[in-house]
Coordinates of C-alpha atoms in Angstrom, one line a residue:
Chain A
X1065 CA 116.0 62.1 110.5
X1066 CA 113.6 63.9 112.5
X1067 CA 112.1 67.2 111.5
X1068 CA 113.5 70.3 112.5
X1069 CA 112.1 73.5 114.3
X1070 CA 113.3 76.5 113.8
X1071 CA 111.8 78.3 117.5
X1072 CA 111.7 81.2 119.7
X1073 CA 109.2 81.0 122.1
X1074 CA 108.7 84.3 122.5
X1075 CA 107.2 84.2 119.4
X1076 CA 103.3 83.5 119.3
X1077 CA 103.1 81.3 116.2
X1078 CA 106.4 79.8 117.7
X1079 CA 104.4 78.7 120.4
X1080 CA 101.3 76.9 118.7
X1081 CA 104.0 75.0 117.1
X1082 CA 105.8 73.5 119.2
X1083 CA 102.4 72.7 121.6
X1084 CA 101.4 71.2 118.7
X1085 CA 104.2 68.9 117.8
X1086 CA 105.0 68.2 121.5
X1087 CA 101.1 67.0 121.9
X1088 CA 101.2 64.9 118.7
X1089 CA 104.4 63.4 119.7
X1090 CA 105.7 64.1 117.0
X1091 CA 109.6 63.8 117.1
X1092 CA 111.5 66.9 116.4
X1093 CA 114.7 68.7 116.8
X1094 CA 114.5 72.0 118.6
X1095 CA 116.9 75.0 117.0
X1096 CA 116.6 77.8 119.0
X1097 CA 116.8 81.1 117.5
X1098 CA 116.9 84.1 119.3
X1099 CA 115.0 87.2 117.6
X1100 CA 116.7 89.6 119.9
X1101 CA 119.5 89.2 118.5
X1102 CA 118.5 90.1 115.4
X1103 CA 120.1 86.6 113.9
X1104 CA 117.2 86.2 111.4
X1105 CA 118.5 89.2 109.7
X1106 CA 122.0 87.4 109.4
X1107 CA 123.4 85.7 106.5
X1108 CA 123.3 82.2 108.2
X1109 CA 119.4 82.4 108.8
X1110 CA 118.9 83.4 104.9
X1111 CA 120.0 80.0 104.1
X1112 CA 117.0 78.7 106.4
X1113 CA 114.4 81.5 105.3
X1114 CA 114.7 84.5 102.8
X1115 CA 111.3 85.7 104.6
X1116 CA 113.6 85.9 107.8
X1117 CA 110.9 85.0 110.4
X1118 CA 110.0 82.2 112.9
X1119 CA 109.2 79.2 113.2
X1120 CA 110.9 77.9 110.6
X1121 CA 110.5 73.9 109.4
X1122 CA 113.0 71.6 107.9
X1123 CA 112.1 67.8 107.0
X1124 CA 114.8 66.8 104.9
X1125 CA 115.2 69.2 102.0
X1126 CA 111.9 70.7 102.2
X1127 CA 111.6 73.7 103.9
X1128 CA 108.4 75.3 105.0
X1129 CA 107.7 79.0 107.2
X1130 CA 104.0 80.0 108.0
X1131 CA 103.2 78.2 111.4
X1132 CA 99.7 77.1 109.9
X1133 CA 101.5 76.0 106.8
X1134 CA 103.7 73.9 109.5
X1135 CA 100.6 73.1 111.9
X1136 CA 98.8 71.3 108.7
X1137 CA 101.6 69.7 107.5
X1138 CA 102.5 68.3 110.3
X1139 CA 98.5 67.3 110.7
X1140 CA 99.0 65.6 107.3
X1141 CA 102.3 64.1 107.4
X1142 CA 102.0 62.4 110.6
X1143 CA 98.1 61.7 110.9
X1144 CA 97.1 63.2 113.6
X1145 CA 93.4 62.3 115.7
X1146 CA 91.1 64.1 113.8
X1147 CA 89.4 67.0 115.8
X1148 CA 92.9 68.6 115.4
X1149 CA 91.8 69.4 111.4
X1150 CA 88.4 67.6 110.6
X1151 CA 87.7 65.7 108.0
X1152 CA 83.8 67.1 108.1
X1153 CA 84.1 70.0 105.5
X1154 CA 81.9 72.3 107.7
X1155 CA 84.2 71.8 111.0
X1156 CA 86.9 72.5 108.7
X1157 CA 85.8 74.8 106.9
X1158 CA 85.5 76.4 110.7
X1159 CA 89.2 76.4 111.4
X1160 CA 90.0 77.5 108.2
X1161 CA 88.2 80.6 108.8
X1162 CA 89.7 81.4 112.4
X1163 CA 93.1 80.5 110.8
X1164 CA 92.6 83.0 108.3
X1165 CA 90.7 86.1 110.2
X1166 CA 93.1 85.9 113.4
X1167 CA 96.5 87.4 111.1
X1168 CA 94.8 90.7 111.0
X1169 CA 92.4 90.7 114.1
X1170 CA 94.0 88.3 116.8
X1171 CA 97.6 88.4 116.4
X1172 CA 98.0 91.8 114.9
X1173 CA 96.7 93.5 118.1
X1174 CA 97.6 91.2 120.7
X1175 CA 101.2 91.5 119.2
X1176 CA 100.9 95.1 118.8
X1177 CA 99.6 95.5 122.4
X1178 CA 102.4 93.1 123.5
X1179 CA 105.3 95.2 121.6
X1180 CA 103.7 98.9 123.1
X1181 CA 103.6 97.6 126.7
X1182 CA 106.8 95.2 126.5
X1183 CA 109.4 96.1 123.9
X1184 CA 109.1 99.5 122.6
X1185 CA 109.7 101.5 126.1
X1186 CA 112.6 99.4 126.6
X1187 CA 113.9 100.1 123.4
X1188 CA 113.3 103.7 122.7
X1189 CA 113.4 104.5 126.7
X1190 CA 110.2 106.1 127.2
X1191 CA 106.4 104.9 127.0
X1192 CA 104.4 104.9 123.9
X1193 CA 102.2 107.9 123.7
X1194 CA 99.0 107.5 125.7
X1195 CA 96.6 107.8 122.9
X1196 CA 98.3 105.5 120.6
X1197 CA 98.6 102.8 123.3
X1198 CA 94.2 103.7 124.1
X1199 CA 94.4 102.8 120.2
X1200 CA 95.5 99.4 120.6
X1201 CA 94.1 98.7 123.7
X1202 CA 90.5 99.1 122.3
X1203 CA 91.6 96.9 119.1
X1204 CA 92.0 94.8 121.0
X1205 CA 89.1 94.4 123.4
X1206 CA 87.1 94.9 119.8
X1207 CA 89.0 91.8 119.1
X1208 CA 88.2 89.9 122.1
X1209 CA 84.4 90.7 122.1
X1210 CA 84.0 89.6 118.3
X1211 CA 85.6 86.2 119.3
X1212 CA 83.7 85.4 122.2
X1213 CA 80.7 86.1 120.1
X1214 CA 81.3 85.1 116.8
X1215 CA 84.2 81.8 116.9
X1216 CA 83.4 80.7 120.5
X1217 CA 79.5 81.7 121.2
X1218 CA 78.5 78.7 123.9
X1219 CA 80.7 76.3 122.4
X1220 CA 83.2 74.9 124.3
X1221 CA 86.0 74.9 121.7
X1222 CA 85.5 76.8 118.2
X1223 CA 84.5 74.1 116.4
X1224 CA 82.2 72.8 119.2
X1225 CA 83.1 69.8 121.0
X1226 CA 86.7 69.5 120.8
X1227 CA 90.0 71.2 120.5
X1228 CA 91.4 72.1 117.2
X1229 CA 94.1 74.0 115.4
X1230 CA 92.3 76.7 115.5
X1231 CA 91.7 76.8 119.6
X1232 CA 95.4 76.8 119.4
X1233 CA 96.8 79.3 117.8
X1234 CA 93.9 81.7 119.2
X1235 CA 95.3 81.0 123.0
X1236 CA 99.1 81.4 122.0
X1237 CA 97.8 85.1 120.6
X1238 CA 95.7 85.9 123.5
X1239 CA 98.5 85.1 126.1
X1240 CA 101.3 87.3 124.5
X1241 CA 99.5 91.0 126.1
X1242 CA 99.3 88.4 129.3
X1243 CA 102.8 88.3 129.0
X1244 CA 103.3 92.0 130.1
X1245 CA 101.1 92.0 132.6
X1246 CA 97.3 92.7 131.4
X1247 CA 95.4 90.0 132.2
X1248 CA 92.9 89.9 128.9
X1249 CA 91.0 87.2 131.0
X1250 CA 90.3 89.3 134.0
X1251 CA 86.3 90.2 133.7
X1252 CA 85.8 87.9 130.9
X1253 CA 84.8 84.7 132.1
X1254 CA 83.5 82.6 129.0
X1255 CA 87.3 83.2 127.4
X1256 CA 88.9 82.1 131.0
X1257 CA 86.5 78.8 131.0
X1258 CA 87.9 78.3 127.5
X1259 CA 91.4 79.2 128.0
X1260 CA 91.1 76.5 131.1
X1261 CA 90.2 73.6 128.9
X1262 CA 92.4 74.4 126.0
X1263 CA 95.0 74.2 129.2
X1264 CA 93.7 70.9 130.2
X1265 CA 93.5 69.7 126.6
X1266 CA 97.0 70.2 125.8
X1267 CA 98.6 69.6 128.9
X1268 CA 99.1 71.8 131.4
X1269 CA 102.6 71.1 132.3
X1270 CA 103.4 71.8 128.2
X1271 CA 101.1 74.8 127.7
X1272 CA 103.1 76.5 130.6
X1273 CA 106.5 74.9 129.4
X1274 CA 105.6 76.7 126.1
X1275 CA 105.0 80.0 127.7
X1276 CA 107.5 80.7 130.3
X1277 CA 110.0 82.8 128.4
X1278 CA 106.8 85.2 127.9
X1279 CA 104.9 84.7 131.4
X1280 CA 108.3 85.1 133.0
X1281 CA 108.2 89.3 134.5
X1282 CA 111.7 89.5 134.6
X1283 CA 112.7 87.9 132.3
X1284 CA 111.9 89.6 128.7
X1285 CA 113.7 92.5 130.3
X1286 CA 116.5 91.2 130.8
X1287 CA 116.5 89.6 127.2
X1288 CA 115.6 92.9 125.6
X1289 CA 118.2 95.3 127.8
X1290 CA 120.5 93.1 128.3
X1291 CA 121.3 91.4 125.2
X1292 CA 122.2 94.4 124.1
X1293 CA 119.8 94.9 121.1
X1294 CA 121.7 96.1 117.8
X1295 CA 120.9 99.3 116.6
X1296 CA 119.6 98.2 113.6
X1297 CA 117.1 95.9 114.8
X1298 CA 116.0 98.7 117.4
X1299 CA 115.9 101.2 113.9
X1300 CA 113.5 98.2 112.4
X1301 CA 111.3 98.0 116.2
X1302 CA 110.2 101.7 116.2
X1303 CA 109.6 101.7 112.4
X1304 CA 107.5 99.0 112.9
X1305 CA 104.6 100.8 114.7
X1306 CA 104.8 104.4 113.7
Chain B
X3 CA 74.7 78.6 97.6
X4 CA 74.7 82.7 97.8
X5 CA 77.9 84.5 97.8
X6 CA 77.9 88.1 98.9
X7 CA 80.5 90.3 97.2
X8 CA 82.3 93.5 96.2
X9 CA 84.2 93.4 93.4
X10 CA 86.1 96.3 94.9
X11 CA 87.5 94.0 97.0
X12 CA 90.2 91.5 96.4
X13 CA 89.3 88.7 98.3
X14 CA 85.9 88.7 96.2
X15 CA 87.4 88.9 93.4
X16 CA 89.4 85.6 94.2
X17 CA 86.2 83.8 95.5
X18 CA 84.3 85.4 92.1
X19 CA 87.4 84.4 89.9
X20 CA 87.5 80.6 91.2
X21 CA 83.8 80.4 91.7
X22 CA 83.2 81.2 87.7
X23 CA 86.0 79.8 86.8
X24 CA 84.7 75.9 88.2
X25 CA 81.1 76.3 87.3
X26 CA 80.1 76.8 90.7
X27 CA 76.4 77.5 90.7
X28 CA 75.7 80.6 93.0
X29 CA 73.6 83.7 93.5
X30 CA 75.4 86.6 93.2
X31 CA 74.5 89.0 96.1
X32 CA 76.0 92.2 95.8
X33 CA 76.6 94.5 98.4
X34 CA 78.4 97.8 98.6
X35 CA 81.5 98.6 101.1
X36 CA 82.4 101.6 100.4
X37 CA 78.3 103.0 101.6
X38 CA 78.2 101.1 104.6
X39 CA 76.5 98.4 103.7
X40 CA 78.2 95.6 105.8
X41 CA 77.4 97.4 108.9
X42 CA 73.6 96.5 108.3
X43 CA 71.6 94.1 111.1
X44 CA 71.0 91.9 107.7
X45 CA 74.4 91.6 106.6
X46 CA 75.3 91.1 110.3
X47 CA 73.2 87.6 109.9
X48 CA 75.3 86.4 107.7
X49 CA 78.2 87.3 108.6
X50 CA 79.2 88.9 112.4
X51 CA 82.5 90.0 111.4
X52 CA 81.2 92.0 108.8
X53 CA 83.8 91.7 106.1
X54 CA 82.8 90.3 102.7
X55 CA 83.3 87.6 101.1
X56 CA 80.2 85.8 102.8
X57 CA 78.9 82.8 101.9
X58 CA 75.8 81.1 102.6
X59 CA 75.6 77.7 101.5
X60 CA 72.1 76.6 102.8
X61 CA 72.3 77.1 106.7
X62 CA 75.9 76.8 106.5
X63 CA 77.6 80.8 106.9
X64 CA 81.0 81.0 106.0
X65 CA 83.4 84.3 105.8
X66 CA 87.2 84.4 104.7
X67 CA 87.9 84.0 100.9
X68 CA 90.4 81.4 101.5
X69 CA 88.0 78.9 104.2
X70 CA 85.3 79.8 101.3
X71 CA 87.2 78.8 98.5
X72 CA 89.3 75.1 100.5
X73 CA 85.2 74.9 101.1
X74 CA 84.2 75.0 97.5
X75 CA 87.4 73.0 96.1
X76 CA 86.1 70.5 98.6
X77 CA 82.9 70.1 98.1
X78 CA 82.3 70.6 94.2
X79 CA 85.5 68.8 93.9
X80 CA 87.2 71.2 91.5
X81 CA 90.8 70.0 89.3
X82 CA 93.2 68.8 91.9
X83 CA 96.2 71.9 91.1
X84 CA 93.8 74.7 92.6
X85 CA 94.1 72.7 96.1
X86 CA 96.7 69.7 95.3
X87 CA 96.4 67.0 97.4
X88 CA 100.9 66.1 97.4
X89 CA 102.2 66.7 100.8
X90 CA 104.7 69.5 99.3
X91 CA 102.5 71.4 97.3
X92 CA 99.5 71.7 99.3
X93 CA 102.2 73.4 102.2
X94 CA 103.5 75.6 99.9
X95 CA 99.8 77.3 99.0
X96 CA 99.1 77.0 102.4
X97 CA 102.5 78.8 103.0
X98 CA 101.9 81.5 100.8
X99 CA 98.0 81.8 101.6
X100 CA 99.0 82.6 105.2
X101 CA 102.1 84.8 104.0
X102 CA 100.0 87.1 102.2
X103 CA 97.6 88.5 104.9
X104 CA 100.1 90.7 106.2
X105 CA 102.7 90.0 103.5
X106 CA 101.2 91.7 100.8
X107 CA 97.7 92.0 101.5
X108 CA 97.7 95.2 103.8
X109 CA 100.3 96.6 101.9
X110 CA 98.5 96.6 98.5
X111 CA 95.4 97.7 100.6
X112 CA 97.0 100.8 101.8
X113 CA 98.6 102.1 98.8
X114 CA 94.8 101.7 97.4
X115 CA 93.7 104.1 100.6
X116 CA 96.1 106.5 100.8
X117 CA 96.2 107.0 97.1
X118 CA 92.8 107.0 96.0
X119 CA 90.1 106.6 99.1
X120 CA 92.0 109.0 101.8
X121 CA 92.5 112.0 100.2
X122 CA 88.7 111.9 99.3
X123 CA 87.6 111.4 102.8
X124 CA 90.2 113.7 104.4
X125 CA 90.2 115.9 102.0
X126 CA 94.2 116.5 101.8
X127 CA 96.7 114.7 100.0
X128 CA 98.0 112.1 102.0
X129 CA 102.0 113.3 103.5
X130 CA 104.9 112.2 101.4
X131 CA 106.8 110.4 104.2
X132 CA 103.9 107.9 104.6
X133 CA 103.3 107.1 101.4
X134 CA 107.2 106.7 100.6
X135 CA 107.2 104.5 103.5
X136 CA 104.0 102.5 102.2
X137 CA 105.5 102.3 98.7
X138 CA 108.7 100.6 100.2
X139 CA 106.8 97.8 102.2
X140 CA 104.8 97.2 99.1
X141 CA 108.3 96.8 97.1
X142 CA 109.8 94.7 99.7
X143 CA 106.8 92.2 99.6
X144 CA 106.8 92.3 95.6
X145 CA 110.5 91.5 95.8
X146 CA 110.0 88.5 98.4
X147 CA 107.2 87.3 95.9
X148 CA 109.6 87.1 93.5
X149 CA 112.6 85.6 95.2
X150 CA 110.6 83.1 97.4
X151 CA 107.9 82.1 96.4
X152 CA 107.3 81.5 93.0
X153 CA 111.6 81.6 92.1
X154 CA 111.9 80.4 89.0
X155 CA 108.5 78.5 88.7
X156 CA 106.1 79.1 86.4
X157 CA 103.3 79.7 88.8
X158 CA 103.6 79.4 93.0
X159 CA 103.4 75.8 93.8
X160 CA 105.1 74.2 90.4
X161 CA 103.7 74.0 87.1
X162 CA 100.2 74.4 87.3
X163 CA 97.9 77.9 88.9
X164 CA 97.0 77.0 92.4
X165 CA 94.2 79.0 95.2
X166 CA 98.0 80.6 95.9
X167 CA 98.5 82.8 92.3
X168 CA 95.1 83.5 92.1
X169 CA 94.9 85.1 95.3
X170 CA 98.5 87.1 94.7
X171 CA 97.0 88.4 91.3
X172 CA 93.9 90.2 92.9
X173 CA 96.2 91.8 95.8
X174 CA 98.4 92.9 93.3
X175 CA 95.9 94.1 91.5
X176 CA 94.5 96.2 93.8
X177 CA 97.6 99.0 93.9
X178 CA 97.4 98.6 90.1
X179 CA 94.1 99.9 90.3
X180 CA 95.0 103.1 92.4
X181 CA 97.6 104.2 89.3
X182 CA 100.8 102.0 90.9
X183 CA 102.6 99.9 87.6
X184 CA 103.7 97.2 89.9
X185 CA 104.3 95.3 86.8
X186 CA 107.0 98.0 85.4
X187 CA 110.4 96.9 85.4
X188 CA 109.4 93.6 86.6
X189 CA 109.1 90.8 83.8
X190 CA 109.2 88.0 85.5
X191 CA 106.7 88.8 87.7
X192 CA 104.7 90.4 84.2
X193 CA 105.5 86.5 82.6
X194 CA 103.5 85.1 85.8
X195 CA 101.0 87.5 85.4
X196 CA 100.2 87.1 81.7
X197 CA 100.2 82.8 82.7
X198 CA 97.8 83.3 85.7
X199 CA 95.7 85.4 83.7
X200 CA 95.4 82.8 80.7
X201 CA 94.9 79.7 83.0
X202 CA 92.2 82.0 84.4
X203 CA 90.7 83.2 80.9
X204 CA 91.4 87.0 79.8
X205 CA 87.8 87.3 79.7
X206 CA 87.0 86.4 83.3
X207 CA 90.0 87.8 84.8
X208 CA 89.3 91.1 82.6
X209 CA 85.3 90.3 83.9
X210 CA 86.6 90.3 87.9
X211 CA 89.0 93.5 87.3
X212 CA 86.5 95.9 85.8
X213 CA 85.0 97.5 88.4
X214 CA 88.1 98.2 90.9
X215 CA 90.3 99.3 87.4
X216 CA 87.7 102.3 86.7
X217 CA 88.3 103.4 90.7
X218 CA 90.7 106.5 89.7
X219 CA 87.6 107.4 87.4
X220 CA 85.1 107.0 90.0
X221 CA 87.0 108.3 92.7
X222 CA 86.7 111.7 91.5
X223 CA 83.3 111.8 91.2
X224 CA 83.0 110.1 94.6
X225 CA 80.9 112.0 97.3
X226 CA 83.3 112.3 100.1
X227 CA 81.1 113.4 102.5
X228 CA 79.3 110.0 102.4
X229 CA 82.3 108.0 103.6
X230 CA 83.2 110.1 106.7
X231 CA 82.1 106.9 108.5
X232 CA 85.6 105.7 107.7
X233 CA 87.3 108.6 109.0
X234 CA 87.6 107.4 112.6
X235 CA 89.2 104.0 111.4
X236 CA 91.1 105.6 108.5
X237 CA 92.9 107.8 111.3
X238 CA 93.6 104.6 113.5
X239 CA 94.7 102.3 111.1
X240 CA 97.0 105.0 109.1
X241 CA 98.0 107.8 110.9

């Protein structure tokens, strides 16, 4: 029986896991879960994950949240070429810290960014005060600048000469504020030469698969408007960046 | 190898904690958060994103308690529970070593602030609604400790303390410090404390917590004035 992946693809660590798997051919059963709907507060989702996020993974009986958690045991499990999670403790030692610095840098202001200029007007039905959005806007260009000169420098990947785990879950952050529109690469052109072979390395044709929900203008909306977001998760959204 | 810490700050005390705790040989480089001091062009040599833990081991720069400590677990080849090798186990401290950065780590940390560091730099009390609001996330995460990851396991990934416990007990630690009995009215999560802290040693673990447990003491002999260079971030990342 094949593993099973609990998805949205709206969601950023969503994404680097499914890239990932789809990459490594590894064989896996996609179940869709859709966060505007609020279903990972429902009782059916509890039986997946108490934590009630995403992605989710089931092999078997085991059952295992944290996409890096996932990303590495999937590395593990399933042997993987190396560059994706050296074996040289230094390279590793390398992703480890990008893993571990980009929850509170990376992907705390890309999403906040991401939620100010593509969820929260549509939610509460005006635009997030000018000062707080200046706020995150400036996190994150603080962000940016401290990648490109301390993880990237004039290495092509992170850990130098190839793609790792670490490459990945940095782009799948960076695109989400691309998803509404502000192009983070504009004016930056060591990041857009990186972003370019991180494409390549992957596959293009999966890296945009994986981020078409997001990339789509329309589209996120229409999911947030007209899905018809329960009050409760809309309660939970503004709370979440008072 | 040189390690460049703060015991004030949880993710040193982890690296300090596992460090001693393996017979890692290191120089113990101390440096001071709370005046400035990783804002210095020295400190910025060793590490850019001037947080600390650093480490230096030769030429090699590291930063992140956790890469720091899979590094050291690695190389010195320390007991095989802190970093088990078993598919199952070694995802569920990688689980809960990801979980925590915004699971309970930024919670803890801002109950610390708002309690004891704020009110010194701002000079008022910090308002009720916040701190309610801060207590509850902090209670929530406590609670999804409990329920999910260690259940009823005598430490996070099975029987034996793993990187996981070690770095839950200095995050939890850290609200303890600022006057906040997480403990209280909690006994299983007292039971895992009381294991983790003798798999650790009392004395080590009692070593580790001095300086951040006498923080309500020196808070209040604390020069405010000397930390307004926090003030601009305290306002961003709080109010």
């Amino acid at each position: 029986m094949p593993l099973e992946l609990f998805l949205d693809l709206h969601s950023q660590p969503c994404r680097s896991v499914f890239i990932f798997a789809k990459a490594a051919n590894i064989p896996f059963e996609y179940k869709a879960v859709v966060l505007a709907s609020g279903e990972q507060y429902g009782d059916e989702f509890a039986k997946i994950s108490i934590v009630r996020k995403v992605p989710v993974m089931r092999d078997g009986d085991f059952i295992l949240t944290e996409s890096t958690a996932i990303l590495m045991y999937m590395v593990r499990k399933f042997g993987t070429p190396d560059h994706w999670y050296p074996a040289d403790l230094q390279k590793r030692a390398r992703v480890d810290e990008y893993l571990a610095w980009q929850h509170s840098n990376m992907r705390a202001h890309g999403s906040k960014v991401f939620w100010f200029r593509g969820v929260l007007p549509m939610v509460t039905g005006e635009p997030v005060p000018k000062e707080k959005m200046d706020s995150a806007l400036e996190d994150l260009n603080m962000t940016l600048k401290l990648f490109e000169e301390k993880f990237l420098q004039n290495n092509p990947y992170i850990i130098g000469e190839q793609i790792s785990l670490a490459d990945l879950v940095a782009i799948v952050e960076i695109m989400q504020p691309v998803g509404t529109g502000l192009d983070v690469f504009e004016g930056r052109p060591a990041l857009s030469a990186w972003r370019d072979r991180v494409k390549k390395a992957v596959g293009e044709a999966l890296f945009d698969e994986a981020h078409k929900v997001i990339m789509s203008p329309g589209d996120l909306k229409q999911t947030l408007t007209g899905q018809e977001m329960p009050e409760f998760l809309k309660i939970r959204v503004q709370k979440m960046f008072i | 190898m040189e390690l460049y810490l703060d015991l004030f700050s949880q993710p040193c005390r982890s690296v300090y904690i596992f460090a001693k705790k393996n017979n890692i040989q290191f120089d113990f480089k101390k440096i001071s958060l709370l005046e400035g001091e990783q804002y210095g062009e020295d400190f910025g040599k060793i590490n850019l994103l001037r947080k600390a833990p650093a480490m230096k081991d030769g030429d090699f720069c590291l930063a992140e308690s956790i890469a720091i400590m899979i590094y050291m677990a690695e190389k010195f080849h320390t007991p095989d529970h802190w970093f088990p090798a078993d598919l199952q186990k070694r995802a569920r401290v990688n689980e809960y070593l990801s979980w925590q950065h915004m699971g309970i780590r930024m919670h803890g940390s801002k109950i610390f602030w708002l309690k004891l560091l704020i009110p010194k730099i701002i000079g008022t009390e910090v308002p009720k609604e916040k701190m309610d609001d801060a207590m509850e996330d902090l209670n929530n995460s406590v609670k999804l400790i409990e329920e999910k990851f260690l259940q009823d396991k005598p430490f996070i990934a099975g029987d034996q303390i793993s990187l996981a416990d070690l770095v839950a007990i200095v995050e939890i630690m850290q609200p303890v410090a600022a006057g906040v009995d997480v403990f209280e009215g909690r006994p299983k999560l007292n039971a895992w404390k009381e294991r983790v802290q003798n798999a650790i040693g009392k004395d080590l673990f009692d070593e580790a917590h001095q300086h951040i447990l006498s923080a309500q003491e020196m808070v209040k002999t604390m020069d405010g004035s000397k930390m307004q260079v926090f003030k601009p971030k305290i306002l961003r990342m709080f109010f």
